[in-house]
PDB file of C-alpha atoms in Angstrom:
ATOM      1  CA  UNK A   1       1.172  29.385  15.725  1.00 59.00           C
ATOM      2  CA  UNK A   2       0.566  31.124  12.648  1.00 70.00           C
ATOM      3  CA  UNK A   3       4.366  31.645  12.194  1.00 71.00           C
ATOM      4  CA  UNK A   4       4.992  27.956  12.579  1.00 86.00           C
ATOM      5  CA  UNK A   5       2.178  26.934   9.608  1.00 89.00           C
ATOM      6  CA  UNK A   6       3.570  29.217   7.868  1.00 90.00           C
ATOM      7  CA  UNK A   7       7.254  27.832   8.044  1.00 92.00           C
ATOM      8  CA  UNK A   8       5.343  24.097   7.476  1.00 92.00           C
ATOM      9  CA  UNK A   9       3.819  25.573   4.610  1.00 94.00           C
ATOM     10  CA  UNK A  10       7.480  26.803   3.302  1.00 93.00           C
ATOM     11  CA  UNK A  11       9.388  23.887   3.581  1.00 93.00           C
ATOM     12  CA  UNK A  12       6.401  22.061   1.714  1.00 94.00           C
ATOM     13  CA  UNK A  13       6.586  24.540  -0.987  1.00 94.00           C
ATOM     14  CA  UNK A  14      10.130  24.271  -1.079  1.00 94.00           C
ATOM     15  CA  UNK A  15      10.349  20.801  -1.499  1.00 95.00           C
ATOM     16  CA  UNK A  16      10.860  18.225  -4.291  1.00 95.00           C
ATOM     17  CA  UNK A  17       8.529  15.579  -3.075  1.00 95.00           C
ATOM     18  CA  UNK A  18       7.073  14.974   0.224  1.00 96.00           C
ATOM     19  CA  UNK A  19       7.402  11.521   1.207  1.00 97.00           C
ATOM     20  CA  UNK A  20       6.027   9.365   4.316  1.00 96.00           C
ATOM     21  CA  UNK A  21       4.312   6.273   5.193  1.00 96.00           C
ATOM     22  CA  UNK A  22       0.342   6.407   5.317  1.00 95.00           C
ATOM     23  CA  UNK A  23       0.928   9.997   3.962  1.00 96.00           C
ATOM     24  CA  UNK A  24      -3.102  10.712   3.733  1.00 96.00           C
ATOM     25  CA  UNK A  25      -3.366  10.407   7.758  1.00 94.00           C
ATOM     26  CA  UNK A  26      -1.067  13.644   8.188  1.00 93.00           C
ATOM     27  CA  UNK A  27      -1.488  15.246   5.278  1.00 95.00           C
ATOM     28  CA  UNK A  28      -5.445  15.627   5.876  1.00 95.00           C
ATOM     29  CA  UNK A  29      -4.386  16.695   9.433  1.00 93.00           C
ATOM     30  CA  UNK A  30      -2.447  19.446   8.021  1.00 94.00           C
ATOM     31  CA  UNK A  31      -4.830  20.458   5.409  1.00 94.00           C
ATOM     32  CA  UNK A  32      -7.327  21.108   8.690  1.00 93.00           C
ATOM     33  CA  UNK A  33      -5.147  23.502   9.459  1.00 92.00           C
ATOM     34  CA  UNK A  34      -4.508  25.064   6.086  1.00 92.00           C
ATOM     35  CA  UNK A  35      -1.644  23.700   4.579  1.00 93.00           C
ATOM     36  CA  UNK A  36      -1.541  23.159   1.258  1.00 93.00           C
ATOM     37  CA  UNK A  37       0.219  20.133  -0.694  1.00 93.00           C
ATOM     38  CA  UNK A  38      -1.396  21.047  -4.302  1.00 90.00           C
ATOM     39  CA  UNK A  39       1.960  22.386  -5.506  1.00 87.00           C
ATOM     40  CA  UNK A  40       4.120  19.715  -4.852  1.00 92.00           C
ATOM     41  CA  UNK A  41       4.264  15.871  -5.913  1.00 94.00           C
ATOM     42  CA  UNK A  42       3.466  13.925  -3.095  1.00 96.00           C
ATOM     43  CA  UNK A  43       4.953   9.701  -2.349  1.00 97.00           C
ATOM     44  CA  UNK A  44       3.504   7.552   0.304  1.00 97.00           C
ATOM     45  CA  UNK A  45       5.797   4.404   1.151  1.00 97.00           C
ATOM     46  CA  UNK A  46       2.485   2.540   2.050  1.00 97.00           C
ATOM     47  CA  UNK A  47       0.443   3.280  -0.623  1.00 96.00           C
ATOM     48  CA  UNK A  48       3.320   2.177  -2.912  1.00 96.00           C
ATOM     49  CA  UNK A  49       4.348  -1.252  -0.798  1.00 96.00           C
ATOM     50  CA  UNK A  50       0.851  -2.060  -1.221  1.00 94.00           C
ATOM     51  CA  UNK A  51       1.289  -2.214  -5.005  1.00 93.00           C
ATOM     52  CA  UNK A  52       4.518  -3.532  -5.279  1.00 93.00           C
ATOM     53  CA  UNK A  53       3.437  -6.128  -3.538  1.00 91.00           C
ATOM     54  CA  UNK A  54       0.550  -6.916  -5.744  1.00 85.00           C
ATOM     55  CA  UNK A  55      -2.576  -5.788  -3.563  1.00 85.00           C
ATOM     56  CA  UNK A  56      -1.549  -8.783  -0.645  1.00 85.00           C
ATOM     57  CA  UNK A  57      -4.222  -8.412   1.833  1.00 82.00           C
ATOM     58  CA  UNK A  58      -2.306 -10.743   4.157  1.00 85.00           C
ATOM     59  CA  UNK A  59       0.258  -8.530   4.217  1.00 89.00           C
ATOM     60  CA  UNK A  60       0.856  -5.310   6.868  1.00 92.00           C
ATOM     61  CA  UNK A  61       1.500  -2.431   5.942  1.00 94.00           C
ATOM     62  CA  UNK A  62       2.652  -0.648   8.544  1.00 93.00           C
ATOM     63  CA  UNK A  63       5.759   1.325   9.025  1.00 94.00           C
ATOM     64  CA  UNK A  64       7.019  -1.710  11.524  1.00 92.00           C
ATOM     65  CA  UNK A  65       6.683  -4.190   9.321  1.00 94.00           C
ATOM     66  CA  UNK A  66       7.514  -2.780   5.854  1.00 95.00           C
ATOM     67  CA  UNK A  67      10.760  -1.538   7.405  1.00 94.00           C
ATOM     68  CA  UNK A  68      11.420  -5.173   8.780  1.00 94.00           C
ATOM     69  CA  UNK A  69      10.503  -6.439   5.173  1.00 94.00           C
ATOM     70  CA  UNK A  70      13.424  -4.414   4.049  1.00 94.00           C
ATOM     71  CA  UNK A  71      15.434  -5.880   6.280  1.00 91.00           C
ATOM     72  CA  UNK A  72      15.741  -2.880   8.775  1.00 88.00           C
ATOM     73  CA  UNK A  73      14.617  -2.861  12.723  1.00 85.00           C
ATOM     74  CA  UNK A  74      11.039  -1.963  13.635  1.00 81.00           C
ATOM     75  CA  UNK A  75      10.118   0.855  14.820  1.00 82.00           C
ATOM     76  CA  UNK A  76      10.460   2.237  18.551  1.00 79.00           C
ATOM     77  CA  UNK A  77       8.654   0.966  20.473  1.00 78.00           C
ATOM     78  CA  UNK A  78       9.575   3.296  23.772  1.00 81.00           C
ATOM     79  CA  UNK A  79       6.975   5.896  23.144  1.00 84.00           C
ATOM     80  CA  UNK A  80       3.977   3.193  22.673  1.00 83.00           C
ATOM     81  CA  UNK A  81       4.586   1.355  25.756  1.00 84.00           C
ATOM     82  CA  UNK A  82       5.708   4.043  28.232  1.00 87.00           C
ATOM     83  CA  UNK A  83       2.628   6.567  27.445  1.00 89.00           C
ATOM     84  CA  UNK A  84       0.087   5.982  25.044  1.00 86.00           C
ATOM     85  CA  UNK A  85      -0.735   2.320  26.152  1.00 88.00           C
ATOM     86  CA  UNK A  86      -1.219   4.023  29.572  1.00 89.00           C
ATOM     87  CA  UNK A  87      -3.133   7.134  28.493  1.00 90.00           C
ATOM     88  CA  UNK A  88      -0.967   9.087  28.353  1.00 90.00           C
ATOM     89  CA  UNK A  89      -1.403  11.971  25.814  1.00 90.00           C
ATOM     90  CA  UNK A  90       1.434  13.041  23.034  1.00 86.00           C
ATOM     91  CA  UNK A  91       1.500  16.897  23.968  1.00 86.00           C
ATOM     92  CA  UNK A  92       2.193  15.636  27.950  1.00 90.00           C
ATOM     93  CA  UNK A  93       5.116  13.260  26.343  1.00 89.00           C
ATOM     94  CA  UNK A  94       8.965  14.822  26.904  1.00 89.00           C
ATOM     95  CA  UNK A  95       9.874  16.956  23.909  1.00 88.00           C
ATOM     96  CA  UNK A  96      13.053  15.333  23.736  1.00 89.00           C
ATOM     97  CA  UNK A  97      11.884  11.902  23.543  1.00 89.00           C
ATOM     98  CA  UNK A  98       8.795  12.486  20.768  1.00 88.00           C
ATOM     99  CA  UNK A  99      11.626  14.057  18.693  1.00 90.00           C
ATOM    100  CA  UNK A 100      13.544  10.987  18.419  1.00 91.00           C
ATOM    101  CA  UNK A 101      10.413   8.957  17.765  1.00 90.00           C
ATOM    102  CA  UNK A 102       9.431  11.535  14.725  1.00 91.00           C
ATOM    103  CA  UNK A 103      13.407  11.089  13.214  1.00 93.00           C
ATOM    104  CA  UNK A 104      13.022   7.427  13.367  1.00 92.00           C
ATOM    105  CA  UNK A 105       9.943   7.315  12.135  1.00 93.00           C
ATOM    106  CA  UNK A 106      11.573   9.623   9.351  1.00 94.00           C
ATOM    107  CA  UNK A 107      14.466   7.569   8.227  1.00 94.00           C
ATOM    108  CA  UNK A 108      12.996   4.579   8.469  1.00 94.00           C
ATOM    109  CA  UNK A 109      10.335   5.757   5.765  1.00 96.00           C
ATOM    110  CA  UNK A 110      13.351   7.223   3.362  1.00 96.00           C
ATOM    111  CA  UNK A 111      14.974   3.450   3.818  1.00 96.00           C
ATOM    112  CA  UNK A 112      11.369   1.895   2.219  1.00 97.00           C
ATOM    113  CA  UNK A 113      11.831   5.336  -0.245  1.00 97.00           C
ATOM    114  CA  UNK A 114      15.003   4.245  -1.558  1.00 97.00           C
ATOM    115  CA  UNK A 115      14.512   0.452  -1.562  1.00 97.00           C
ATOM    116  CA  UNK A 116      11.416   0.805  -3.219  1.00 97.00           C
ATOM    117  CA  UNK A 117      12.613   2.396  -6.219  1.00 97.00           C
ATOM    118  CA  UNK A 118      14.274  -0.007  -8.083  1.00 97.00           C
ATOM    119  CA  UNK A 119      11.817  -2.758  -7.724  1.00 95.00           C
ATOM    120  CA  UNK A 120       9.394  -0.129  -9.140  1.00 95.00           C
ATOM    121  CA  UNK A 121      11.884   0.994 -12.112  1.00 94.00           C
ATOM    122  CA  UNK A 122      12.194  -3.263 -12.133  1.00 92.00           C
ATOM    123  CA  UNK A 123       8.415  -3.615 -12.798  1.00 90.00           C
ATOM    124  CA  UNK A 124       8.242  -0.738 -14.968  1.00 91.00           C
ATOM    125  CA  UNK A 125       5.166   0.737 -12.533  1.00 91.00           C
ATOM    126  CA  UNK A 126       5.885   3.747 -11.958  1.00 93.00           C
ATOM    127  CA  UNK A 127       3.393   5.302 -14.077  1.00 93.00           C
ATOM    128  CA  UNK A 128       0.370   3.740 -11.599  1.00 92.00           C
ATOM    129  CA  UNK A 129       2.713   4.326  -8.758  1.00 94.00           C
ATOM    130  CA  UNK A 130       2.836   8.433  -9.402  1.00 93.00           C
ATOM    131  CA  UNK A 131      -1.672   7.709 -10.090  1.00 94.00           C
ATOM    132  CA  UNK A 132      -2.283   6.297  -6.666  1.00 94.00           C
ATOM    133  CA  UNK A 133      -0.312   8.762  -4.783  1.00 93.00           C
ATOM    134  CA  UNK A 134      -2.006  11.471  -6.647  1.00 92.00           C
ATOM    135  CA  UNK A 135      -5.309  10.119  -6.058  1.00 93.00           C
ATOM    136  CA  UNK A 136      -4.158  10.413  -2.309  1.00 93.00           C
ATOM    137  CA  UNK A 137      -5.262  13.834  -2.849  1.00 92.00           C
ATOM    138  CA  UNK A 138      -9.009  13.309  -3.562  1.00 92.00           C
ATOM    139  CA  UNK A 139      -9.046  11.144  -0.900  1.00 93.00           C
ATOM    140  CA  UNK A 140      -7.928  13.322   1.656  1.00 94.00           C
ATOM    141  CA  UNK A 141     -10.707  15.981   0.076  1.00 93.00           C
ATOM    142  CA  UNK A 142     -13.401  13.252   0.972  1.00 93.00           C
ATOM    143  CA  UNK A 143     -12.280  12.683   4.557  1.00 92.00           C
ATOM    144  CA  UNK A 144     -12.141  16.931   5.292  1.00 92.00           C
ATOM    145  CA  UNK A 145     -15.563  17.720   2.991  1.00 91.00           C
ATOM    146  CA  UNK A 146     -17.314  14.117   3.002  1.00 90.00           C
ATOM    147  CA  UNK A 147     -18.948  13.706  -1.073  1.00 86.00           C
ATOM    148  CA  UNK A 148     -22.431  12.813  -2.135  1.00 87.00           C
ATOM    149  CA  UNK A 149     -23.048   9.359  -2.755  1.00 88.00           C
ATOM    150  CA  UNK A 150     -26.070   7.665  -4.694  1.00 93.00           C
ATOM    151  CA  UNK A 151     -26.615   4.461  -3.455  1.00 92.00           C
ATOM    152  CA  UNK A 152     -28.955   2.843  -6.561  1.00 94.00           C
ATOM    153  CA  UNK A 153     -26.770   4.764  -9.146  1.00 93.00           C
ATOM    154  CA  UNK A 154     -24.100   3.170  -7.382  1.00 92.00           C
ATOM    155  CA  UNK A 155     -25.574  -0.005  -7.430  1.00 93.00           C
ATOM    156  CA  UNK A 156     -26.258  -0.030 -10.755  1.00 93.00           C
ATOM    157  CA  UNK A 157     -22.713   0.887 -12.022  1.00 91.00           C
ATOM    158  CA  UNK A 158     -21.358  -1.619  -9.772  1.00 93.00           C
ATOM    159  CA  UNK A 159     -23.878  -4.940 -11.697  1.00 91.00           C
ATOM    160  CA  UNK A 160     -22.781  -3.227 -15.352  1.00 91.00           C
ATOM    161  CA  UNK A 161     -18.857  -3.062 -14.599  1.00 92.00           C
ATOM    162  CA  UNK A 162     -18.079  -6.148 -12.482  1.00 91.00           C
ATOM    163  CA  UNK A 163     -19.378  -7.830 -15.024  1.00 90.00           C
ATOM    164  CA  UNK A 164     -17.479  -6.584 -17.742  1.00 91.00           C
ATOM    165  CA  UNK A 165     -14.360  -6.934 -15.441  1.00 88.00           C
ATOM    166  CA  UNK A 166     -15.251 -10.531 -15.561  1.00 89.00           C
ATOM    167  CA  UNK A 167     -15.164 -11.031 -18.741  1.00 91.00           C
ATOM    168  CA  UNK A 168     -11.830  -8.244 -19.273  1.00 89.00           C
ATOM    169  CA  UNK A 169     -10.325 -10.848 -16.531  1.00 88.00           C
ATOM    170  CA  UNK A 170     -11.509 -14.124 -18.081  1.00 89.00           C
ATOM    171  CA  UNK A 171      -9.878 -12.947 -21.706  1.00 90.00           C
ATOM    172  CA  UNK A 172      -7.129 -11.678 -20.005  1.00 89.00           C
ATOM    173  CA  UNK A 173      -6.034 -15.144 -18.145  1.00 87.00           C
ATOM    174  CA  UNK A 174      -7.433 -17.193 -21.447  1.00 89.00           C
ATOM    175  CA  UNK A 175      -4.518 -14.748 -23.068  1.00 88.00           C
ATOM    176  CA  UNK A 176      -2.000 -14.893 -21.191  1.00 89.00           C
ATOM    177  CA  UNK A 177      -1.760 -18.969 -21.025  1.00 88.00           C
ATOM    178  CA  UNK A 178      -1.489 -19.055 -17.880  1.00 89.00           C
ATOM    179  CA  UNK A 179      -4.132 -20.592 -15.655  1.00 85.00           C
ATOM    180  CA  UNK A 180      -2.785 -18.695 -12.117  1.00 88.00           C
ATOM    181  CA  UNK A 181      -2.199 -15.602 -13.949  1.00 90.00           C
ATOM    182  CA  UNK A 182      -3.716 -12.898 -11.654  1.00 89.00           C
ATOM    183  CA  UNK A 183      -4.650  -9.705 -13.834  1.00 88.00           C
ATOM    184  CA  UNK A 184      -6.050  -8.034 -10.207  1.00 84.00           C
ATOM    185  CA  UNK A 185      -2.141  -8.270  -9.452  1.00 87.00           C
ATOM    186  CA  UNK A 186      -0.296  -4.951 -10.821  1.00 84.00           C
ATOM    187  CA  UNK A 187       3.080  -6.561 -10.489  1.00 87.00           C
ATOM    188  CA  UNK A 188       1.891  -9.487 -13.060  1.00 90.00           C
ATOM    189  CA  UNK A 189      -0.146  -7.337 -15.467  1.00 89.00           C
ATOM    190  CA  UNK A 190       3.013  -5.241 -16.232  1.00 88.00           C
ATOM    191  CA  UNK A 191       5.125  -8.401 -16.601  1.00 89.00           C
ATOM    192  CA  UNK A 192       2.477  -9.713 -18.888  1.00 89.00           C
ATOM    193  CA  UNK A 193       2.530  -6.468 -21.321  1.00 88.00           C
ATOM    194  CA  UNK A 194       6.112  -5.488 -20.839  1.00 89.00           C
ATOM    195  CA  UNK A 195       7.661  -8.510 -20.397  1.00 89.00           C
ATOM    196  CA  UNK A 196       9.421  -9.673 -17.089  1.00 88.00           C
ATOM    197  CA  UNK A 197       9.160 -12.000 -14.459  1.00 89.00           C
ATOM    198  CA  UNK A 198       5.778 -13.000 -13.635  1.00 90.00           C
ATOM    199  CA  UNK A 199       5.720 -14.490  -9.746  1.00 90.00           C
ATOM    200  CA  UNK A 200       2.090 -16.175  -9.538  1.00 89.00           C
ATOM    201  CA  UNK A 201       1.048 -17.131  -6.333  1.00 87.00           C
ATOM    202  CA  UNK A 202      -2.070 -19.054  -5.538  1.00 85.00           C
ATOM    203  CA  UNK A 203      -4.001 -21.401  -2.999  1.00 84.00           C
ATOM    204  CA  UNK A 204      -4.956 -24.653  -3.717  1.00 81.00           C
ATOM    205  CA  UNK A 205      -6.559 -28.507  -2.034  1.00 78.00           C
ATOM    206  CA  UNK A 206      -3.875 -30.755  -1.767  1.00 73.00           C
ATOM    207  CA  UNK A 207      -3.843 -34.833  -0.966  1.00 71.00           C
ATOM    208  CA  UNK A 208      -1.571 -36.861   1.056  1.00 70.00           C
ATOM    209  CA  UNK A 209      -1.627 -39.683   2.051  1.00 69.00           C
ATOM    210  CA  UNK A 210      -0.402 -40.945   5.393  1.00 65.00           C
ATOM    211  CA  UNK A 211       2.168 -43.626   5.791  1.00 66.00           C
ATOM    212  CA  UNK A 212       0.941 -44.593   9.921  1.00 66.00           C
ATOM    213  CA  UNK A 213      -3.037 -44.466   8.785  1.00 64.00           C
ATOM    214  CA  UNK A 214      -4.523 -46.344   5.701  1.00 62.00           C
ATOM    215  CA  UNK A 215      -6.369 -42.610   5.595  1.00 67.00           C
ATOM    216  CA  UNK A 216      -5.872 -39.836   3.236  1.00 68.00           C
ATOM    217  CA  UNK A 217      -5.993 -35.819   4.369  1.00 69.00           C
ATOM    218  CA  UNK A 218      -6.729 -33.122   2.385  1.00 69.00           C
ATOM    219  CA  UNK A 219      -5.516 -29.449   3.153  1.00 71.00           C
ATOM    220  CA  UNK A 220      -4.554 -26.188   1.668  1.00 77.00           C
ATOM    221  CA  UNK A 221      -1.687 -25.663   0.001  1.00 81.00           C
ATOM    222  CA  UNK A 222      -0.045 -22.764  -1.084  1.00 84.00           C
ATOM    223  CA  UNK A 223       1.962 -23.222  -4.489  1.00 86.00           C
ATOM    224  CA  UNK A 224       4.182 -20.698  -6.521  1.00 89.00           C
ATOM    225  CA  UNK A 225       5.702 -20.187 -10.240  1.00 89.00           C
ATOM    226  CA  UNK A 226       7.376 -17.665 -11.368  1.00 91.00           C
ATOM    227  CA  UNK A 227       7.893 -17.584 -15.574  1.00 90.00           C
ATOM    228  CA  UNK A 228       9.988 -15.644 -17.788  1.00 91.00           C
ATOM    229  CA  UNK A 229       6.929 -13.415 -19.985  1.00 89.00           C
ATOM    230  CA  UNK A 230       8.165 -10.857 -23.264  1.00 88.00           C
ATOM    231  CA  UNK A 231       5.610  -9.131 -23.031  1.00 84.00           C
ATOM    232  CA  UNK A 232       2.720  -8.189 -25.096  1.00 81.00           C
TER     233      UNK A 232
END
């Protein structure tokens, strides 16, 4: 077992970049067994996709959904359907079938990674992507070791900085000149700061007069707007 861990550590140390989907999960497990990721750059396709999507909470960021989003097939269902859903432990699944499943996961993750790179460059947000991927290490530390939490201090911190954040957001909206500009969206903020395509999306109430009945109904409708911005 120690020999296998040594081989894994050697592969990580010799790598230029570790790429995975939901990297924190796998990295935390390996770190529990003593594997170090401190010397190797890391990249999570799930974290990166969340940022590229403007932190859209309505989307699913599983590898299955992200893979389909970029035009590939979803994940292999055979392991889940034939084994996990029936309560069969991973250790009891045939090795060759697991190997095929893992290779399929890796291939789809690599495809997603390659698809994301030109979009990251187009949005000019690589520093943000790198920062958030590095922060994954801190989240892994928290899951492994926990952290001290001062509830009262945290509440005071939230009250103070939430007010400042609201003021900054209002000011940024005023400066942008766009009513539906969302400063919390990484892609929109980058477009406004450095120039590019500003893609805005919002929901609002819409009125419709029915032809068949003498009445009017209201419903929530999604609106989209895309404009070119020169940057500040």
